[in-house]
Short mmCIF file of C-alpha atoms and ligand atoms in Angstrom, two decimals:
data_model
loop_
_atom_site.label_atom_id
_atom_site.label_comp_id
_atom_site.label_asym_id
_atom_site.label_seq_id
_atom_site.Cartn_x
_atom_site.Cartn_y
_atom_site.Cartn_z
CA MET M 1 20.79 -23.77 -1.24
CA ARG M 2 19.90 -22.24 2.26
CA VAL M 3 17.39 -19.39 1.27
CA LEU M 4 16.03 -16.68 3.45
CA VAL M 5 12.69 -15.69 2.25
CA THR M 6 11.63 -12.22 3.58
CA GLY M 7 7.92 -11.89 3.53
CA GLY M 8 7.71 -15.60 3.50
CA ALA M 9 4.35 -15.73 5.27
CA GLY M 10 2.75 -13.28 2.79
CA TYR M 11 0.55 -14.35 -0.15
CA ILE M 12 3.44 -14.83 -2.91
CA GLY M 13 6.04 -15.64 -0.56
CA SER M 14 4.07 -18.63 1.10
CA HIS M 15 3.57 -20.17 -2.28
CA THR M 16 7.25 -19.82 -3.33
CA VAL M 17 8.48 -21.29 0.15
CA ILE M 18 6.51 -24.71 -0.86
CA GLN M 19 8.22 -24.71 -4.27
CA LEU M 20 11.50 -23.82 -2.93
CA VAL M 21 11.43 -26.89 -0.62
CA ALA M 22 10.13 -29.07 -3.30
CA ALA M 23 13.18 -28.07 -5.45
CA GLY M 24 15.46 -29.23 -2.55
CA HIS M 25 16.24 -25.86 -0.90
CA ASP M 26 16.42 -25.43 2.88
CA VAL M 27 14.16 -22.28 3.70
CA LEU M 28 14.20 -19.72 6.47
CA ILE M 29 11.65 -16.90 6.90
CA VAL M 30 11.67 -13.50 8.15
CA ASP M 31 8.30 -11.88 8.46
CA ASN M 32 6.85 -9.19 10.88
CA PHE M 33 3.35 -10.48 10.26
CA SER M 34 2.16 -6.86 9.59
CA ASN M 35 -0.10 -8.44 6.55
CA ALA M 36 0.13 -12.17 7.49
CA LYS M 37 -1.05 -14.69 10.09
CA PRO M 38 0.93 -17.11 12.01
CA ALA M 39 -1.54 -19.82 10.83
CA VAL M 40 0.17 -19.84 7.39
CA VAL M 41 3.18 -21.33 8.87
CA HIS M 42 1.74 -24.35 10.29
CA ARG M 43 -0.05 -25.01 6.96
CA LEU M 44 3.32 -24.81 5.07
CA GLU M 45 4.74 -26.98 7.47
CA SER M 46 2.07 -29.63 6.83
CA ILE M 47 2.35 -29.24 2.92
CA THR M 48 5.97 -29.37 2.86
CA GLY M 49 6.61 -31.89 5.64
CA VAL M 50 9.52 -29.81 7.24
CA LYS M 51 9.78 -27.51 10.05
CA LEU M 52 10.37 -24.00 8.88
CA PRO M 53 12.57 -21.54 10.95
CA VAL M 54 10.45 -18.33 11.17
CA HIS M 55 12.08 -15.07 12.47
CA ALA M 56 9.33 -12.69 13.44
CA PHE M 57 10.78 -9.09 13.14
CA ASP M 58 10.74 -6.11 11.07
CA LEU M 59 13.63 -6.03 8.56
CA ARG M 60 14.25 -2.61 9.25
CA ASP M 61 15.56 -3.48 12.61
CA ALA M 62 18.93 -3.44 11.40
CA ASP M 63 20.58 -4.85 14.71
CA ARG M 64 18.19 -8.03 14.40
CA THR M 65 18.75 -8.43 10.69
CA GLU M 66 22.24 -8.28 11.23
CA HIS M 67 22.23 -10.86 14.10
CA LEU M 68 20.20 -13.17 11.84
CA PHE M 69 23.15 -13.16 9.24
CA ALA M 70 25.80 -13.60 11.68
CA HIS M 71 24.10 -16.61 13.16
CA GLU M 72 22.58 -18.43 10.27
CA GLN M 73 24.16 -19.87 7.27
CA ILE M 74 22.36 -18.16 4.15
CA ASP M 75 23.35 -18.66 0.57
CA ALA M 76 20.77 -16.44 -1.05
CA VAL M 77 17.87 -14.17 -0.29
CA ILE M 78 14.34 -13.72 -1.85
CA HIS M 79 13.00 -10.20 -0.78
CA PHE M 80 9.26 -10.33 -0.79
CA ALA M 81 8.67 -8.14 2.41
CA GLY M 82 6.96 -4.94 1.69
CA LEU M 83 3.89 -2.86 1.67
CA LYS M 84 1.98 -3.35 -1.51
CA ALA M 85 -1.37 -1.52 -1.55
CA VAL M 86 -1.39 1.34 -4.07
CA GLY M 87 -4.32 3.26 -2.49
CA GLU M 88 -3.08 3.26 0.94
CA SER M 89 0.51 4.24 -0.36
CA MET M 90 -1.09 7.45 -1.65
CA GLU M 91 -2.79 8.31 1.96
CA GLN M 92 0.46 7.20 3.83
CA PRO M 93 3.41 7.83 1.40
CA LEU M 94 6.07 7.92 4.13
CA ALA M 95 5.09 4.47 5.53
CA TYR M 96 5.50 3.08 1.99
CA TYR M 97 8.92 4.71 1.41
CA GLU M 98 10.26 3.83 4.98
CA ASN M 99 9.07 0.41 4.88
CA ASN M 100 9.86 -0.78 1.42
CA LEU M 101 13.23 1.20 1.19
CA GLY M 102 14.17 0.74 4.85
CA SER M 103 13.75 -3.06 4.85
CA THR M 104 15.93 -2.96 1.58
CA PHE M 105 18.79 -1.11 3.06
CA SER M 106 19.00 -3.23 6.21
CA LEU M 107 18.86 -6.47 4.38
CA VAL M 108 21.29 -5.54 1.73
CA ARG M 109 23.77 -4.12 4.24
CA ALA M 110 23.78 -7.26 6.19
CA MET M 111 24.05 -9.33 3.13
CA ALA M 112 27.20 -7.27 2.01
CA ARG M 113 28.73 -7.58 5.37
CA HIS M 114 28.36 -11.37 5.32
CA ASP M 115 29.38 -11.60 1.80
CA ILE M 116 26.08 -13.03 0.43
CA THR M 117 25.52 -11.75 -2.98
CA LYS M 118 22.50 -13.52 -4.66
CA LEU M 119 19.35 -11.69 -4.18
CA VAL M 120 15.70 -12.04 -6.09
CA PHE M 121 13.75 -8.91 -5.55
CA SER M 122 10.02 -8.66 -6.17
CA SER M 123 9.34 -5.81 -8.37
CA SER M 124 6.17 -5.15 -10.47
CA ALA M 125 4.89 -4.38 -13.60
CA THR M 126 3.68 -1.09 -12.21
CA VAL M 127 7.22 0.08 -13.10
CA TYR M 128 6.24 0.59 -16.53
CA GLY M 129 4.17 3.50 -15.51
CA HIS M 130 1.11 4.91 -17.23
CA ASN M 131 1.80 5.10 -20.91
CA ALA M 132 3.71 2.08 -21.75
CA PRO M 133 2.46 0.23 -25.07
CA VAL M 134 1.70 -3.50 -24.75
CA PRO M 135 3.26 -6.01 -24.54
CA MET M 136 5.54 -4.59 -21.98
CA LYS M 137 9.24 -5.48 -22.20
CA GLU M 138 11.79 -5.21 -19.97
CA ASP M 139 14.06 -2.39 -21.49
CA PHE M 140 11.14 0.07 -21.46
CA PRO M 141 11.62 3.01 -19.50
CA THR M 142 10.48 2.86 -15.81
CA SER M 143 8.17 5.43 -13.82
CA ALA M 144 5.47 5.38 -11.50
CA THR M 145 2.15 7.18 -10.65
CA ASN M 146 2.00 6.49 -6.78
CA PRO M 147 4.34 6.01 -3.87
CA TYR M 148 3.96 2.21 -3.89
CA GLY M 149 5.18 2.27 -7.56
CA TRP M 150 7.95 4.65 -6.92
CA THR M 151 9.29 2.45 -4.09
CA LYS M 152 9.67 -0.57 -6.76
CA VAL M 153 11.40 2.03 -9.24
CA MET M 154 13.71 3.26 -6.57
CA VAL M 155 14.51 -0.24 -5.20
CA GLU M 156 15.28 -1.53 -8.77
CA GLN M 157 17.67 1.61 -9.06
CA ILE M 158 19.46 1.21 -5.71
CA LEU M 159 19.95 -2.72 -6.52
CA ARG M 160 21.48 -1.63 -9.77
CA ASP M 161 23.68 0.72 -8.12
CA VAL M 162 24.84 -1.75 -5.44
CA ALA M 163 25.81 -4.16 -8.40
CA VAL M 164 27.84 -1.36 -10.05
CA ALA M 165 29.74 -0.96 -7.05
CA GLN M 166 30.14 -4.57 -6.24
CA PRO M 167 29.84 -6.51 -9.57
CA ARG M 168 30.03 -9.69 -7.85
CA TRP M 169 26.54 -9.42 -6.85
CA ARG M 170 23.90 -11.40 -8.74
CA ILE M 171 20.48 -9.70 -8.44
CA ALA M 172 17.17 -10.71 -10.35
CA LEU M 173 14.70 -8.10 -10.56
CA LEU M 174 11.17 -9.91 -11.17
CA ARG M 175 8.36 -7.67 -12.56
CA TYR M 176 5.24 -9.37 -11.66
CA PHE M 177 2.10 -8.84 -13.69
CA ASN M 178 -1.15 -9.86 -11.79
CA PRO M 179 -0.70 -12.58 -9.36
CA VAL M 180 -3.89 -14.66 -8.55
CA GLY M 181 -5.03 -18.12 -7.53
CA ALA M 182 -3.99 -20.20 -4.62
CA HIS M 183 -2.26 -23.57 -3.92
CA PRO M 184 -4.18 -26.35 -5.40
CA SER M 185 -4.69 -27.91 -1.75
CA GLY M 186 -7.01 -24.90 -1.02
CA THR M 187 -5.17 -24.42 2.49
CA ILE M 188 -2.80 -21.54 1.19
CA GLY M 189 -4.08 -18.41 -0.54
CA GLU M 190 -4.43 -14.76 -0.50
CA ASP M 191 -6.07 -13.34 2.61
CA PRO M 192 -6.29 -9.41 2.31
CA SER M 193 -7.15 -7.51 5.50
CA GLY M 194 -10.19 -5.29 5.19
CA ILE M 195 -12.00 -4.53 1.87
CA PRO M 196 -10.07 -6.23 -1.02
CA ASN M 197 -8.45 -3.77 -3.60
CA ASN M 198 -7.78 -6.40 -6.23
CA LEU M 199 -10.20 -7.88 -8.59
CA VAL M 200 -9.92 -11.83 -7.91
CA PRO M 201 -9.94 -11.22 -4.07
CA TYR M 202 -13.02 -9.05 -4.59
CA ILE M 203 -14.86 -11.51 -6.69
CA SER M 204 -14.09 -14.36 -4.48
CA GLN M 205 -15.53 -12.50 -1.45
CA VAL M 206 -18.72 -11.77 -3.37
CA ALA M 207 -18.84 -15.65 -4.54
CA VAL M 208 -18.50 -16.59 -0.75
CA GLY M 209 -21.28 -14.10 0.35
CA ARG M 210 -18.97 -11.57 2.03
CA ARG M 211 -19.61 -8.73 -0.47
CA GLU M 212 -22.80 -7.92 -2.14
CA LYS M 213 -21.57 -7.55 -5.74
CA LEU M 214 -18.65 -6.70 -7.84
CA ARG M 215 -18.17 -3.08 -9.00
CA ILE M 216 -16.48 -3.09 -12.35
CA PHE M 217 -14.26 0.10 -12.76
CA GLY M 218 -15.14 1.20 -16.36
CA ASP M 219 -16.46 -0.29 -19.35
CA ASP M 220 -15.32 2.54 -21.73
CA TYR M 221 -11.79 1.67 -22.26
CA SER M 222 -10.59 1.11 -25.82
CA THR M 223 -10.48 -2.87 -25.27
CA PRO M 224 -12.32 -5.76 -26.99
CA ASP M 225 -15.31 -5.56 -24.46
CA GLY M 226 -14.58 -1.87 -22.83
CA THR M 227 -13.14 -3.27 -19.49
CA ALA M 228 -9.34 -3.04 -18.58
CA VAL M 229 -7.16 -5.75 -19.57
CA ARG M 230 -4.41 -7.27 -17.34
CA ASP M 231 -1.98 -10.16 -17.40
CA TYR M 232 -3.26 -12.31 -14.66
CA ILE M 233 -0.72 -15.15 -13.66
CA HIS M 234 -1.35 -18.12 -11.34
CA VAL M 235 0.59 -17.68 -8.07
CA GLU M 236 1.87 -21.12 -8.61
CA ASP M 237 3.61 -20.28 -11.90
CA LEU M 238 5.12 -16.95 -10.26
CA ALA M 239 6.41 -19.21 -7.52
CA ALA M 240 8.25 -21.42 -10.11
CA GLY M 241 9.58 -18.44 -11.87
CA HIS M 242 11.52 -17.65 -8.41
CA VAL M 243 12.95 -20.90 -8.20
CA ALA M 244 14.00 -20.77 -11.78
CA ALA M 245 15.50 -17.34 -11.23
CA LEU M 246 17.47 -18.53 -8.23
CA ALA M 247 18.89 -21.19 -10.24
CA ARG M 248 19.83 -18.93 -13.09
CA LEU M 249 21.57 -16.36 -10.82
CA ALA M 250 24.04 -19.30 -9.88
CA SER M 251 25.12 -19.36 -13.65
CA THR M 252 24.74 -16.09 -15.02
CA ASP M 253 27.67 -13.55 -15.63
CA ARG M 254 25.37 -10.56 -15.51
CA ALA M 255 25.24 -8.65 -12.05
CA VAL M 256 21.55 -7.51 -12.59
CA SER M 257 18.93 -9.38 -14.62
CA THR M 258 15.41 -8.12 -15.06
CA TRP M 259 12.80 -10.70 -16.06
CA ASN M 260 8.90 -10.13 -16.59
CA LEU M 261 6.88 -12.78 -14.87
CA GLY M 262 3.49 -12.84 -16.83
CA THR M 263 1.66 -14.93 -19.28
CA GLY M 264 1.70 -12.78 -22.20
CA THR M 265 -1.97 -12.90 -22.54
CA GLY M 266 -4.52 -10.15 -21.59
CA SER M 267 -7.88 -10.77 -19.90
CA SER M 268 -10.51 -8.38 -19.29
CA VAL M 269 -12.45 -7.80 -16.19
CA PHE M 270 -15.34 -9.51 -17.80
CA ASP M 271 -13.20 -12.51 -18.67
CA VAL M 272 -12.03 -12.94 -15.01
CA LEU M 273 -15.54 -12.66 -13.78
CA HIS M 274 -16.94 -15.18 -16.26
CA ALA M 275 -14.04 -17.62 -15.57
CA PHE M 276 -14.76 -17.21 -11.73
CA GLU M 277 -18.54 -17.85 -12.53
CA ARG M 278 -17.62 -21.07 -14.37
CA ALA M 279 -15.57 -22.10 -11.16
CA VAL M 280 -18.36 -21.36 -8.72
CA GLY M 281 -20.97 -22.88 -11.12
CA HIS M 282 -23.43 -19.75 -11.23
CA ASP M 283 -23.55 -16.12 -12.03
CA LEU M 284 -22.40 -13.54 -9.76
CA PRO M 285 -23.79 -10.03 -9.05
CA TYR M 286 -21.84 -7.20 -10.56
CA GLU M 287 -22.48 -3.62 -11.50
CA VAL M 288 -20.53 -1.06 -13.88
CA VAL M 289 -19.23 2.04 -12.38
CA GLY M 290 -16.96 4.75 -13.25
CA ARG M 291 -13.25 4.39 -13.86
CA ARG M 292 -10.72 3.88 -10.83
CA ALA M 293 -8.40 6.80 -10.79
CA GLY M 294 -5.06 5.72 -11.86
CA ASP M 295 -5.98 2.68 -13.79
CA ILE M 296 -4.62 1.97 -17.37
CA ALA M 297 -6.60 0.38 -20.21
CA ALA M 298 -4.20 -2.60 -20.86
CA SER M 299 -1.24 -4.23 -19.32
CA TYR M 300 0.38 -7.48 -20.13
CA ALA M 301 3.82 -8.74 -20.44
CA ASP M 302 6.36 -9.86 -23.26
CA PRO M 303 7.48 -12.80 -21.16
CA GLY M 304 10.01 -13.78 -23.87
CA ARG M 305 13.14 -13.15 -21.99
CA ALA M 306 12.15 -15.15 -19.04
CA ASN M 307 11.05 -17.89 -21.10
CA GLU M 308 14.29 -18.06 -22.96
CA GLN M 309 16.73 -17.19 -20.09
CA LEU M 310 14.90 -19.06 -17.15
CA GLY M 311 13.38 -21.87 -19.21
CA TRP M 312 10.24 -20.94 -17.52
CA THR M 313 6.82 -20.47 -18.93
CA ALA M 314 3.66 -19.84 -17.24
CA THR M 315 1.26 -22.72 -18.06
CA ARG M 316 -1.98 -22.47 -15.84
CA SER M 317 -5.10 -20.98 -17.46
CA LEU M 318 -7.38 -18.33 -16.21
CA ASP M 319 -10.00 -21.08 -15.52
CA ASN M 320 -7.33 -22.86 -13.33
CA MET M 321 -6.64 -19.69 -11.66
CA CYS M 322 -10.29 -19.13 -10.68
CA ALA M 323 -10.93 -22.62 -9.75
CA ASP M 324 -7.81 -22.44 -7.19
CA ALA M 325 -8.94 -19.07 -5.81
CA TRP M 326 -12.39 -20.42 -5.31
CA ARG M 327 -11.28 -23.65 -3.60
CA TRP M 328 -9.21 -21.53 -1.33
CA GLN M 329 -11.92 -18.93 -0.57
CA SER M 330 -14.73 -21.48 -0.20
CA GLN M 331 -12.67 -23.42 2.15
CA ASN M 332 -11.61 -20.58 4.16
CA PRO M 333 -14.35 -18.10 3.82
CA ASP M 334 -12.80 -15.91 6.36
CA GLY M 335 -9.34 -16.30 5.39
CA TYR M 336 -6.64 -17.73 7.96
CA PRO M 337 -7.69 -18.23 11.41
CA ASP M 338 -6.38 -15.64 14.06
CA ALA M 339 -5.00 -18.15 16.30
P1 LIG G 1 1.95 -9.91 1.24
O1 LIG G 1 1.58 -8.55 1.94
O2 LIG G 1 0.88 -10.85 1.26
O3 LIG G 1 3.49 -10.23 1.63
C1 LIG G 1 4.41 -9.33 2.30
C2 LIG G 1 4.85 -9.95 3.50
O4 LIG G 1 5.95 -9.08 3.87
C3 LIG G 1 3.70 -9.98 4.40
O5 LIG G 1 3.66 -11.35 5.06
C4 LIG G 1 4.28 -8.85 5.64
O6 LIG G 1 3.64 -9.28 6.89
C5 LIG G 1 5.74 -8.90 5.38
N1 LIG G 1 6.25 -7.57 5.71
C6 LIG G 1 6.06 -6.24 5.35
N2 LIG G 1 6.80 -5.56 5.68
C7 LIG G 1 7.95 -6.13 6.30
C8 LIG G 1 8.99 -5.65 7.23
N3 LIG G 1 9.17 -4.51 7.09
N4 LIG G 1 9.79 -6.65 7.69
C9 LIG G 1 9.39 -8.02 7.74
N5 LIG G 1 8.15 -8.52 7.21
C10 LIG G 1 7.57 -7.42 6.42
O7 LIG G 1 2.22 -9.41 -0.27
P2 LIG G 1 2.45 -10.36 -1.58
O8 LIG G 1 1.28 -10.17 -2.39
O9 LIG G 1 2.97 -11.59 -1.19
O10 LIG G 1 3.61 -9.49 -2.23
C11 LIG G 1 5.08 -9.95 -2.18
C12 LIG G 1 5.91 -8.93 -2.81
O11 LIG G 1 5.52 -8.90 -4.25
C13 LIG G 1 5.68 -7.60 -2.36
O12 LIG G 1 6.86 -6.86 -2.44
C14 LIG G 1 4.74 -6.83 -3.28
O13 LIG G 1 5.09 -5.44 -3.38
C15 LIG G 1 5.32 -7.43 -4.52
N6 LIG G 1 4.26 -7.51 -5.70
C16 LIG G 1 2.99 -8.10 -5.29
C17 LIG G 1 2.03 -8.00 -6.30
C18 LIG G 1 0.62 -8.42 -6.09
O14 LIG G 1 -0.17 -8.01 -6.85
N7 LIG G 1 0.41 -9.31 -5.05
C19 LIG G 1 2.34 -7.66 -7.66
C20 LIG G 1 3.73 -7.22 -7.88
C21 LIG G 1 4.55 -7.20 -7.05
C1 LIG G 2 -7.38 -5.38 -12.04
C2 LIG G 2 -8.52 -4.92 -12.93
C3 LIG G 2 -9.37 -2.86 -12.09
C4 LIG G 2 -11.13 -4.38 -8.51
C5 LIG G 2 -2.65 -3.71 -8.77
C6 LIG G 2 -1.47 -2.85 -8.47
C7 LIG G 2 -0.14 -3.26 -9.15
C8 LIG G 2 0.10 -4.81 -8.83
C9 LIG G 2 -1.02 -5.54 -8.97
C10 LIG G 2 1.77 -4.70 -6.94
C11 LIG G 2 -8.48 -3.26 -13.17
C12 LIG G 2 -10.58 -3.80 -12.04
C13 LIG G 2 -10.50 -4.25 -9.71
C14 LIG G 2 -12.54 -4.14 -8.48
C15 LIG G 2 -12.64 -3.81 -10.84
N1 LIG G 2 0.56 -4.77 -7.60
N2 LIG G 2 -11.25 -4.06 -10.68
N3 LIG G 2 -13.26 -4.18 -9.63
O1 LIG G 2 -4.78 -2.54 -10.71
O2 LIG G 2 -3.94 -4.08 -12.44
O3 LIG G 2 -2.60 -3.99 -10.31
O4 LIG G 2 -2.20 -5.14 -8.45
O5 LIG G 2 2.78 -4.45 -7.53
O6 LIG G 2 0.92 -2.46 -8.85
O7 LIG G 2 -1.72 -1.55 -9.27
O8 LIG G 2 -4.99 -4.99 -10.22
O9 LIG G 2 -6.66 -6.49 -9.34
O10 LIG G 2 -6.47 -4.07 -8.65
O11 LIG G 2 -7.43 -4.70 -10.80
O12 LIG G 2 -13.26 -3.54 -11.83
O13 LIG G 2 -13.16 -4.36 -7.24
O14 LIG G 2 -9.87 -5.11 -12.11
O15 LIG G 2 -9.96 -1.63 -12.61
O16 LIG G 2 -8.83 -3.08 -14.58
P1 LIG G 2 -4.17 -3.69 -11.01
P2 LIG G 2 -6.43 -4.97 -9.53
#
């Protein structure tokens, strides 16, 4: 298939592009580079060995989006583009609603006009809200605790409504748990701008000497070691889940399918820290501080539906995730180059 990957220069998108090409798909990318560097494209081309057409514009620009669909043959779309920082979304709610909803509106309108009806959407485990029991299942009610999370709840609902109106659509809502790790080459990885919000990028920067120590947000949760538990999934496994979901959309009768992409295993903050220390080969400095507002004690997937319906299972271990994250960070201490 010829697959348009929105946000294809970003963290998860870039890893997915590599696996799409490996699976025999033609890929084209749209990205406005608001949270990505052009250098990633050259690295993707050297890994895949193919020239990747990149369209650098903002998807909210409906005219440019329409122009792209009018001039390119596209069979399916994987829609990663969006803003993703929870804290920032609380400070700039309108920017999050505008970007994450606006980009989806112009994309889906252009798809409908050109009768392209296969869409894979990047949703998130954040749609399970604050009080969901674990493991989390796709039929749980959805809610959110911050504007970022609400954009995911809302886009899911918008896409379900599109599918009711136009039942020939085939839409996958993929709810990712906590993506971490990097391509095994160490040349593609996560490159957060500013101070990392997420655990593994923060530990990586401590390990490489860019931050003094990890601050562990709370050790008084009712979890085995008191720190919060998450379902960390290797970005390579996550990328494979997209390739599997795309294949499944070609054969399913359901207009909308929702799949959790997680391992089903919870790991604590200390589990992650210690796995990272094994990757680096020495202890890393940390201190325990108070809980972070909005955090929940435990989140992990029931990935059974994706295992069964996609024939997909996450296979990479936490040690593997940390080893790959460390290879990327140690080879690229400052992330991607600017030029
Ligand atoms: P990312 O920021 O690395 O990638 C998103 C890409 O989209 C960036 O390259 C950015 O430049 C681009 N982009 C943003 N707005 C755009 C617009 N209006 N037009 C064109 N391009 C635009 O993020 P990621 O971690 O790769 O996440 C990809 C998707 O997965 C996002 O939708 C995110 O919300 C979702 N998700 C991420 C996580 C996570 O922890 N990383 C977890 C669950 C869901
Ligand atoms: C993991 C654990 C922290 C940093 C977020 C979004 C979620 C999804 C994935 C997009 C928590 C602890 C963290 C640090 C710490 N994104 N921690 N010190 O919060 O599970 O999920 O990213 O959809 O929507 O909310 O991930 O990596 O921020 O935190 O102790 O410096 O690590 O408290 O327990 P989270 P995270």
